[in-house]
Amino acid sequence: GAVVSQHPSWVICKSGTSVKIECRSLDFQATTMFWYRQFPKQSLMLMATSNEGSKATYEQGVEKDKFLINHASLTLSTLTVTSAHPEDSSFYICSARDAGTGSHRQYFGPGTRLTVT
Amino acid sequence: GENVEQHPSTLSVQEGDSAVIKCTYSDSASNYFPWYKQELGKRPQLIIDIRSNVGEKKDQRIAVTLNKTAKHFSLHITETQPEDSAVYFCAASSGVGSGGGADGLTFGKGTHLIIQP
């Protein structure tokens, strides 16, 4: 149980284009999902908290107009990187909390490797 | 906001010996402390977690201790095996964000654990 999927697993796009990443909780409902970014050989940094049915909460320094988050259902959150640039190349990982258990545990997706050329 | 420090950045131990990784946190409101293992290019995997109302938790070869007064927590791995080689991250969360919703994780910088045969 508690499986989180992400799609795509990797994507290459040209500078200036937009890329959408999907995060799905497969066997549980998640009122809250989180988006993290991880640069090579670095730690995970929280970008934003995605709340079902309401606006996302962004961490300081993360541009909300550049990283658009939509959490339209209890099992799906999407992150759109708009007007991507090479410095946005990174490993994007989502996580989700099981709304049914009330547990603090976060279950991570497999990540999406974004390369902007 | 929360700040999590993790030491050491690299730890090399002989197979069969024990490994200890230490973390400190700054926010006294933090009450949830998970440890993740991440292999190269893969998702973080939860290996053990502890809530602030517990001082110690053990799961087979893995144990976590928490000292709330000193704001530090440690991961202990006994009888290390080659498959324990990976990057380990500690994290902290208060469980509740500033807006009243769920709170994301603040990660330490990671420890590269190397098990020498």
mmCIF file of C-alpha atoms in Angstrom:
data_model
loop_
_atom_site.group_PDB
_atom_site.id
_atom_site.type_symbol
_atom_site.label_atom_id
_atom_site.label_comp_id
_atom_site.label_asym_id
_atom_site.label_seq_id
_atom_site.Cartn_x
_atom_site.Cartn_y
_atom_site.Cartn_z
ATOM 1 C CA GLY A 1 0.000 0.000 0.000
ATOM 2 C CA ALA A 2 0.830 3.750 0.028
ATOM 3 C CA VAL A 3 2.155 3.926 -3.515
ATOM 4 C CA VAL A 4 2.840 7.231 -5.240
ATOM 5 C CA SER A 5 3.537 7.463 -8.951
ATOM 6 C CA GLN A 6 4.957 10.260 -11.064
ATOM 7 C CA HIS A 7 4.819 10.884 -14.772
ATOM 8 C CA PRO A 8 6.943 11.332 -16.743
ATOM 9 C CA SER A 9 10.028 9.751 -15.166
ATOM 10 C CA TRP A 10 12.273 11.915 -17.293
ATOM 11 C CA VAL A 11 11.768 14.742 -19.763
ATOM 12 C CA ILE A 12 13.971 16.870 -21.976
ATOM 13 C CA CYS A 13 12.610 20.188 -23.144
ATOM 14 C CA LYS A 14 13.859 23.289 -24.874
ATOM 15 C CA SER A 15 14.452 26.538 -23.052
ATOM 16 C CA GLY A 16 11.299 28.669 -22.930
ATOM 17 C CA THR A 17 8.824 25.807 -23.101
ATOM 18 C CA SER A 18 6.597 24.489 -20.310
ATOM 19 C CA VAL A 19 6.584 21.030 -18.771
ATOM 20 C CA LYS A 20 3.859 19.364 -16.707
ATOM 21 C CA ILE A 21 4.628 16.689 -14.117
ATOM 22 C CA GLU A 22 1.910 14.533 -12.584
ATOM 23 C CA CYS A 23 1.901 13.021 -9.116
ATOM 24 C CA ARG A 24 -0.681 10.389 -8.213
ATOM 25 C CA SER A 25 -1.490 8.507 -5.032
ATOM 26 C CA LEU A 26 -2.507 5.082 -6.299
ATOM 27 C CA ASP A 27 -4.115 3.390 -3.322
ATOM 28 C CA PHE A 28 -4.965 6.163 -0.903
ATOM 29 C CA GLN A 29 -6.417 9.634 -0.847
ATOM 30 C CA ALA A 30 -4.127 12.574 -0.268
ATOM 31 C CA THR A 31 -5.544 15.936 0.711
ATOM 32 C CA THR A 32 -1.973 17.189 0.864
ATOM 33 C CA MET A 33 0.895 16.546 -1.493
ATOM 34 C CA PHE A 34 4.338 18.096 -1.466
ATOM 35 C CA TRP A 35 6.744 19.023 -4.224
ATOM 36 C CA TYR A 36 10.500 18.840 -3.659
ATOM 37 C CA ARG A 37 13.466 19.602 -5.873
ATOM 38 C CA GLN A 38 16.822 17.868 -5.648
ATOM 39 C CA PHE A 39 19.922 19.051 -7.486
ATOM 40 C CA PRO A 40 22.745 16.545 -8.116
ATOM 41 C CA LYS A 41 24.491 15.401 -4.939
ATOM 42 C CA GLN A 42 22.333 17.699 -2.826
ATOM 43 C CA SER A 43 19.465 17.302 -0.428
ATOM 44 C CA LEU A 44 15.753 17.603 -1.074
ATOM 45 C CA MET A 45 14.327 21.095 -0.828
ATOM 46 C CA LEU A 46 10.624 21.673 -0.266
ATOM 47 C CA MET A 47 9.176 23.842 -3.013
ATOM 48 C CA ALA A 48 5.493 23.914 -2.191
ATOM 49 C CA THR A 49 2.616 22.251 -0.425
ATOM 50 C CA SER A 50 -0.277 21.256 -2.631
ATOM 51 C CA ASN A 51 -3.694 21.278 -1.022
ATOM 52 C CA GLU A 52 -6.693 19.621 -2.638
ATOM 53 C CA GLY A 53 -9.282 22.185 -3.617
ATOM 54 C CA SER A 54 -7.286 25.233 -2.583
ATOM 55 C CA LYS A 55 -4.217 27.224 -3.534
ATOM 56 C CA ALA A 56 -0.777 25.799 -3.036
ATOM 57 C CA THR A 57 1.554 27.189 -0.397
ATOM 58 C CA TYR A 58 5.000 28.064 -1.723
ATOM 59 C CA GLU A 59 8.263 28.146 0.191
ATOM 60 C CA GLN A 60 10.257 31.337 0.340
ATOM 61 C CA GLY A 61 12.180 31.934 -2.851
ATOM 62 C CA VAL A 62 9.999 29.703 -5.033
ATOM 63 C CA GLU A 63 8.167 31.641 -7.748
ATOM 64 C CA LYS A 64 4.507 30.657 -7.776
ATOM 65 C CA ASP A 65 4.020 32.006 -11.302
ATOM 66 C CA LYS A 66 6.855 29.862 -12.591
ATOM 67 C CA PHE A 67 5.948 26.648 -10.783
ATOM 68 C CA LEU A 68 2.214 26.233 -11.179
ATOM 69 C CA ILE A 69 0.591 23.665 -8.927
ATOM 70 C CA ASN A 70 -2.873 22.220 -9.308
ATOM 71 C CA HIS A 71 -4.401 19.689 -6.915
ATOM 72 C CA ALA A 72 -7.731 19.007 -8.531
ATOM 73 C CA SER A 73 -8.557 15.694 -6.906
ATOM 74 C CA LEU A 74 -7.671 13.640 -3.839
ATOM 75 C CA THR A 75 -5.280 11.514 -5.867
ATOM 76 C CA LEU A 76 -3.652 13.899 -8.334
ATOM 77 C CA SER A 77 -1.406 16.935 -8.110
ATOM 78 C CA THR A 78 0.381 18.510 -11.049
ATOM 79 C CA LEU A 79 3.437 20.758 -11.222
ATOM 80 C CA THR A 80 3.948 22.834 -14.344
ATOM 81 C CA VAL A 81 7.332 24.413 -14.885
ATOM 82 C CA THR A 82 6.611 27.398 -17.104
ATOM 83 C CA SER A 83 9.145 28.997 -19.417
ATOM 84 C CA ALA A 84 11.774 26.509 -18.328
ATOM 85 C CA HIS A 85 15.443 27.475 -18.375
ATOM 86 C CA PRO A 86 18.596 25.370 -17.993
ATOM 87 C CA GLU A 87 18.852 26.301 -14.314
ATOM 88 C CA ASP A 88 15.491 24.572 -13.751
ATOM 89 C CA SER A 89 17.104 21.255 -14.708
ATOM 90 C CA SER A 90 16.726 19.091 -11.621
ATOM 91 C CA PHE A 91 15.119 16.023 -10.055
ATOM 92 C CA TYR A 92 11.546 16.864 -9.041
ATOM 93 C CA ILE A 93 9.986 14.556 -6.452
ATOM 94 C CA CYS A 94 6.495 14.631 -5.035
ATOM 95 C CA SER A 95 5.226 13.076 -1.838
ATOM 96 C CA ALA A 96 1.814 12.497 -0.348
ATOM 97 C CA ARG A 97 0.305 11.983 3.066
ATOM 98 C CA ASP A 98 -2.464 9.454 3.581
ATOM 99 C CA ALA A 99 -5.527 11.484 4.584
ATOM 100 C CA GLY A 100 -7.229 8.381 5.917
ATOM 101 C CA THR A 101 -4.671 7.577 8.609
ATOM 102 C CA GLY A 102 -3.793 11.043 9.828
ATOM 103 C CA SER A 103 -0.189 9.881 9.884
ATOM 104 C CA HIS A 104 2.694 12.295 9.395
ATOM 105 C CA ARG A 105 4.372 9.835 7.034
ATOM 106 C CA GLN A 106 5.096 11.055 3.532
ATOM 107 C CA TYR A 107 5.314 8.577 0.690
ATOM 108 C CA PHE A 108 7.526 9.674 -2.173
ATOM 109 C CA GLY A 109 7.055 9.283 -5.880
ATOM 110 C CA PRO A 110 9.902 7.965 -8.059
ATOM 111 C CA GLY A 111 10.828 11.458 -9.218
ATOM 112 C CA THR A 112 10.992 13.213 -12.569
ATOM 113 C CA ARG A 113 14.320 14.183 -14.038
ATOM 114 C CA LEU A 114 13.956 17.411 -16.006
ATOM 115 C CA THR A 115 16.648 18.522 -18.416
ATOM 116 C CA VAL A 116 16.239 21.897 -20.103
ATOM 117 C CA THR A 117 18.429 22.451 -23.149
ATOM 118 C CA GLY B 1 11.795 28.312 9.682
ATOM 119 C CA GLU B 2 13.249 24.952 10.549
ATOM 120 C CA ASN B 3 16.946 24.212 10.020
ATOM 121 C CA VAL B 4 18.291 20.661 10.136
ATOM 122 C CA GLU B 5 22.017 19.947 10.418
ATOM 123 C CA GLN B 6 23.338 16.468 9.652
ATOM 124 C CA HIS B 7 26.738 14.900 10.344
ATOM 125 C CA PRO B 8 28.883 13.392 9.049
ATOM 126 C CA SER B 9 28.577 14.054 5.325
ATOM 127 C CA THR B 10 30.449 10.816 4.571
ATOM 128 C CA LEU B 11 30.770 7.764 6.788
ATOM 129 C CA SER B 12 32.824 4.697 5.956
ATOM 130 C CA VAL B 13 32.529 1.618 8.171
ATOM 131 C CA GLN B 14 33.636 -1.972 7.959
ATOM 132 C CA GLU B 15 30.973 -4.525 7.153
ATOM 133 C CA GLY B 16 29.482 -5.821 10.376
ATOM 134 C CA ASP B 17 30.307 -2.692 12.359
ATOM 135 C CA SER B 18 27.784 -0.100 13.514
ATOM 136 C CA ALA B 19 27.070 3.273 11.913
ATOM 137 C CA VAL B 20 25.708 6.344 13.640
ATOM 138 C CA ILE B 21 24.413 9.472 11.911
ATOM 139 C CA LYS B 22 23.443 12.537 13.899
ATOM 140 C CA CYS B 23 21.078 15.423 13.241
ATOM 141 C CA THR B 24 20.081 18.567 15.079
ATOM 142 C CA TYR B 25 17.044 20.727 14.474
ATOM 143 C CA SER B 26 16.204 24.284 15.410
ATOM 144 C CA ASP B 27 12.406 24.544 15.642
ATOM 145 C CA SER B 28 11.067 23.390 19.001
ATOM 146 C CA ALA B 29 7.643 22.949 17.348
ATOM 147 C CA SER B 30 8.967 20.058 15.241
ATOM 148 C CA ASN B 31 7.468 16.797 16.401
ATOM 149 C CA TYR B 32 8.066 14.295 13.625
ATOM 150 C CA PHE B 33 11.502 12.992 12.614
ATOM 151 C CA PRO B 34 11.835 10.503 9.734
ATOM 152 C CA TRP B 35 14.945 8.972 8.230
ATOM 153 C CA TYR B 36 15.181 8.184 4.540
ATOM 154 C CA LYS B 37 17.548 6.056 2.493
ATOM 155 C CA GLN B 38 18.142 7.110 -1.080
ATOM 156 C CA GLU B 39 20.005 5.189 -3.735
ATOM 157 C CA LEU B 40 21.351 7.003 -6.759
ATOM 158 C CA GLY B 41 18.573 8.249 -9.036
ATOM 159 C CA LYS B 42 15.805 6.721 -6.950
ATOM 160 C CA ARG B 43 13.141 7.932 -4.587
ATOM 161 C CA PRO B 44 13.817 8.391 -0.866
ATOM 162 C CA GLN B 45 12.634 5.372 1.077
ATOM 163 C CA LEU B 46 11.416 5.734 4.649
ATOM 164 C CA ILE B 47 13.436 3.451 6.906
ATOM 165 C CA ILE B 48 12.280 4.592 10.327
ATOM 166 C CA ASP B 49 10.517 7.539 11.930
ATOM 167 C CA ILE B 50 9.852 8.802 15.419
ATOM 168 C CA ARG B 51 7.388 11.175 17.022
ATOM 169 C CA SER B 52 8.393 13.614 19.714
ATOM 170 C CA ASN B 53 6.510 11.776 22.440
ATOM 171 C CA VAL B 54 8.914 8.839 22.100
ATOM 172 C CA GLY B 55 12.613 8.790 22.984
ATOM 173 C CA GLU B 56 13.696 5.711 21.076
ATOM 174 C CA LYS B 57 12.397 3.381 18.415
ATOM 175 C CA LYS B 58 13.916 0.214 17.009
ATOM 176 C CA ASP B 59 13.251 -1.916 13.972
ATOM 177 C CA GLN B 60 15.588 -4.889 13.645
ATOM 178 C CA ARG B 61 19.054 -3.478 12.838
ATOM 179 C CA ILE B 62 17.881 0.122 12.749
ATOM 180 C CA ALA B 63 17.163 2.396 15.682
ATOM 181 C CA VAL B 64 16.475 6.082 16.149
ATOM 182 C CA THR B 65 16.935 8.086 19.344
ATOM 183 C CA LEU B 66 15.506 11.520 20.052
ATOM 184 C CA ASN B 67 16.535 14.089 22.640
ATOM 185 C CA LYS B 68 13.929 16.847 22.581
ATOM 186 C CA THR B 69 15.696 18.977 25.140
ATOM 187 C CA ALA B 70 18.893 19.089 23.133
ATOM 188 C CA LYS B 71 16.999 19.069 19.807
ATOM 189 C CA HIS B 72 18.945 16.235 18.314
ATOM 190 C CA PHE B 73 18.176 12.803 16.962
ATOM 191 C CA SER B 74 20.352 9.980 15.706
ATOM 192 C CA LEU B 75 20.156 6.968 13.419
ATOM 193 C CA HIS B 76 21.903 3.779 14.499
ATOM 194 C CA ILE B 77 22.515 0.895 12.109
ATOM 195 C CA THR B 78 24.016 -2.252 13.595
ATOM 196 C CA GLU B 79 25.668 -5.196 11.826
ATOM 197 C CA THR B 80 26.047 -3.184 8.641
ATOM 198 C CA GLN B 81 25.808 -4.968 5.306
ATOM 199 C CA PRO B 82 26.931 -3.964 1.787
ATOM 200 C CA GLU B 83 23.332 -3.215 0.817
ATOM 201 C CA ASP B 84 23.231 -0.531 3.505
ATOM 202 C CA SER B 85 25.486 1.612 1.313
ATOM 203 C CA ALA B 86 23.460 4.641 0.212
ATOM 204 C CA VAL B 87 22.775 8.271 1.101
ATOM 205 C CA TYR B 88 20.773 8.734 4.282
ATOM 206 C CA PHE B 89 18.723 11.829 5.030
ATOM 207 C CA CYS B 90 17.214 12.957 8.291
ATOM 208 C CA ALA B 91 14.241 15.312 8.268
ATOM 209 C CA ALA B 92 11.984 17.203 10.611
ATOM 210 C CA SER B 93 8.446 18.485 10.484
ATOM 211 C CA SER B 94 5.994 20.103 12.830
ATOM 212 C CA GLY B 95 3.141 18.316 11.114
ATOM 213 C CA VAL B 96 1.164 21.504 10.822
ATOM 214 C CA GLY B 97 2.085 24.352 8.511
ATOM 215 C CA SER B 98 1.806 28.042 9.229
ATOM 216 C CA GLY B 99 -1.534 28.129 7.433
ATOM 217 C CA GLY B 100 -2.918 25.311 9.530
ATOM 218 C CA GLY B 101 -2.478 22.724 6.827
ATOM 219 C CA ALA B 102 0.039 19.904 6.664
ATOM 220 C CA ASP B 103 3.706 20.802 6.942
ATOM 221 C CA GLY B 104 6.436 19.658 4.584
ATOM 222 C CA LEU B 105 9.735 18.122 5.614
ATOM 223 C CA THR B 106 12.981 20.003 6.151
ATOM 224 C CA PHE B 107 15.855 17.705 5.224
ATOM 225 C CA GLY B 108 19.421 17.514 6.399
ATOM 226 C CA LYS B 109 22.157 17.595 3.760
ATOM 227 C CA GLY B 110 22.594 13.840 3.767
ATOM 228 C CA THR B 111 25.216 11.291 4.776
ATOM 229 C CA HIS B 112 26.896 9.067 2.228
ATOM 230 C CA LEU B 113 27.304 5.743 4.027
ATOM 231 C CA ILE B 114 29.932 3.435 2.595
ATOM 232 C CA ILE B 115 30.168 -0.138 3.837
ATOM 233 C CA GLN B 116 33.670 -1.527 3.291
ATOM 234 C CA PRO B 117 33.768 -5.290 2.652
#
